[in-house]
Amino acid sequence: MQTKYNIVKQAIKSKILDGTFQPHQKISSESELMKQFGVSRHTVRLAVGDLVNNGWLYREQGAGTFCADRTQENNNTSVGNQKNIAIITTYISDYIFPSIIRGAETYLSQQGYHVSLFSTNNDHDNERRFLEKILTQHFDGVIIEPTKSAISNPNINYYLNLERQNIPYIMINAYYDELEPLSITLDDEKGGFLQTEHLIELGHKDILGFFKNDDSQGPKRMKGYLKAHRAHGIDINPSNIVTYKTEDKYDKPVSDLAAILDGPEGKRPTAIACYNDELTIALLDVIRERELNIPKDISIIGFDNSFLTNVSEVKLTSIKHPQSEMGEVAAQKMLSMVSNKHSNGKSNKNDLTSVVFDPELVVRSSTGLPKNK
Amino acid sequence: MQTKYNIVKQAIKSKILDGTFQPHQKISSESELMKQFGVSRHTVRLAVGDLVNNGWLYREQGAGTFCADRTQENNNTSVGNQKNIAIITTYISDYIFPSIIRGAETYLSQQGYHVSLFSTNNDHDNERRFLEKILTQHFDGVIIEPTKSAISNPNINYYLNLERQNIPYIMINAYYDELEPLSITLDDEKGGFLQTEHLIELGHKDILGFFKNDDSQGPKRMKGYLKAHRAHGIDINPSNIVTYKTEDKYDKPVSDLAAILDGPEGKRPTAIACYNDELTIALLDVIRERELNIPKDISIIGFDNSFLTNVSEVKLTSIKHPQSEMGEVAAQKMLSMVSNKHSNGKSNKNDLTSVVFDPELVVRSSTGLPKNK
DNA sequence: CTAATTAATTTGTTCATATAAGTTATTCTA
DNA sequence: TAGAATAACTTATATGAACAAATTAATTAG
């Protein structure tokens, strides 16, 4: 798959799909491409030749190579009257994503739509691949959970091209600030606030916070954590905040917590606020190994109120995430955008506004009064 | 028209049109063509490459270049662009299904296929609806996890119609006996056997077994449970076997176990073999409520070796299910069936046989020696 | 200023060479 | 005799070089 000519081919294709090359615009000459990619002319010709054969480009001897106009052609490759909606999420198989997807899938399916699922595994390259597919083939709309939403996105041009091609999209869980899309989210800041406030109201003052930092939910939940401290006039110990990237989620938080628990006992925090339930379950093992009792020795609170709150001997206090409801609302909005497109403008204003779900605290047995109180 | 590669091209085309080259017949190799026409390899490749692009020939690396079958050409070209595969499972969002689906989805996606997901929620009516959709709209193939595979299926005719319409399908996890389809399964009987044998070898003789009875995996796992008893000369107490339907999975096993544990202490079983990890996690709570220690007071073993083995304070001994690997293998087989259909008959025999995965025992801390041994 | 010529650029065709990777048939081995 | 190892063959990818043919821009001649 990673042949040189394929790399060149994909690079050119990307520039067509993200709108850098407009129809009938001249693209770089063969010698320029040779320099750009450091390959031989033959390799360039292979790449361009393939794209010509597939209708992406056309060549004119002596003049150059040009971007083809695919606007009419798309009709042919489209699936006719088939109704397709794509759902792109970071994961389809882990944690609460299945629930979110089910909510959307059930609704769309009932309305007679085909649902195609793609998971990016939190990788921008995959996200780009899927956006290319959606731009190339016929889709009526896309429900997207952004990949690494806290980091600036290299595929912004693809989203803009979706707008140009009049393909509606909705973002769920998070959104890219640059785009200001229609979005269905949870009020993560308030969720973080509720989480921490719950612990503070129980009497905790030394609260460890674990937050992911490469999606936009993490920083927002952390903001809520900080706000709750300020609102209750409690000083924040900077060393009580641990952040981690998605790639490190299985190691860093666990080893960091271990280090803290093995540190001087006096400085040991009495409670932990976690980015989500998945992390909470992982941290439980660290606490168990040290034979600390939950919640007597230490309180811990999750986020998302997933099925994981219920699988362990300690039932987790958590913050309710709408999950399948979020998926369903996204699906409903999507379909009203689709029908809007067809009925050209007649808009139910209600349907075209973003939704922010209100988080709720769900108290179970993992949180309690601090020990020395 | 005077170019060398064009002369070669026309010559080959003539031989196809006058019947010298029949569909799927190997044409002269590149080196032979070089000699025949006295041109360079590159020129030959240009000529052949053009014919491949226009659907006259197809190449197979290592094997040769072959004459394409253009009889159904109209269908093939319009169909070739779309590349749709459907995956129908009972659930898309629960338990190990997401992993299975991910395995298939990742592979199919890489190969440029659209993946459409449908979940029947274990309901035959939904299954029928989706099969209708697949029969009416264009799909290249279907990967199906049967709904209620132990019960006779009212949609058999739809499956037969798939065969009639030459739409390949593969069944995963289980299959309907009446159809004898290509299937990718786990050796459930052996899995059940390993489960129970492990407990017997630890010294347990009074082993409670919980098995689902409306899919075909349940009875097979139960058969393994029985076989293990016989193989080790241990009597089976009929009241030690609990079966349940999918609809009752949240209630019946839990209440049945509660009743047994609250019964006379002497007759209390020392070990439990469970249909899957999901059930095991549910039963853990019943055991915890009675303050019994696992594995000292009672051993418990799961099935599927899912992520659930690791979420509780007790790490579950379980039986390994291939999960994402199963999905990937199913996807690979599916695509070789699809390409077989197009190249009409030329079969890689290896690709067209069912696969039965071998289960493995994974020992963790939920099983141990019986108390009074 | 216009038209013809020329130079530079760009794609089109062809050759020679080399290594990689997959398939098939044969040989060798246990 | 079954299965592993190998050799021979086939297509796949890649580089370098050369000349042809068409277009475009710049220059020159009228």
PDB file of N, CA, C and O in Angstrom, chain A residues 29 146 191 257 298 343:
ATOM      1  N   SER A  29       3.209  20.332 -12.810  1.00  0.00           N
ATOM      2  CA  SER A  29       3.705  19.555 -13.953  1.00  0.00           C
ATOM      3  C   SER A  29       4.470  18.338 -13.453  1.00  0.00           C
ATOM      4  O   SER A  29       4.818  18.250 -12.279  1.00  0.00           O
ATOM      5  N   PRO A 146     -15.553  14.206  16.348  1.00  0.00           N
ATOM      6  CA  PRO A 146     -14.240  14.681  15.925  1.00  0.00           C
ATOM      7  C   PRO A 146     -13.101  13.855  16.525  1.00  0.00           C
ATOM      8  O   PRO A 146     -13.187  13.390  17.658  1.00  0.00           O
ATOM      9  N   GLY A 191     -20.390  19.305  33.817  1.00  0.00           N
ATOM     10  CA  GLY A 191     -20.166  17.945  34.312  1.00  0.00           C
ATOM     11  C   GLY A 191     -18.974  17.889  35.235  1.00  0.00           C
ATOM     12  O   GLY A 191     -19.043  17.329  36.332  1.00  0.00           O
ATOM     13  N   LEU A 257      -0.831   7.743  39.499  1.00  0.00           N
ATOM     14  CA  LEU A 257      -1.580   7.540  40.735  1.00  0.00           C
ATOM     15  C   LEU A 257      -0.781   6.677  41.705  1.00  0.00           C
ATOM     16  O   LEU A 257      -0.722   6.963  42.916  1.00  0.00           O
ATOM     17  N   ILE A 298     -10.518   6.533  50.453  1.00  0.00           N
ATOM     18  CA  ILE A 298     -10.424   7.436  49.301  1.00  0.00           C
ATOM     19  C   ILE A 298     -11.725   7.348  48.491  1.00  0.00           C
ATOM     20  O   ILE A 298     -12.279   6.267  48.286  1.00  0.00           O
ATOM     21  N   SER A 343     -36.006  20.221   0.266  1.00  0.00           N
ATOM     22  CA  SER A 343     -37.107  21.179   0.130  1.00  0.00           C
ATOM     23  C   SER A 343     -36.566  22.604   0.096  1.00  0.00           C
ATOM     24  O   SER A 343     -37.305  23.563   0.206  1.00  0.00           O
TER      25      SER A 343
END
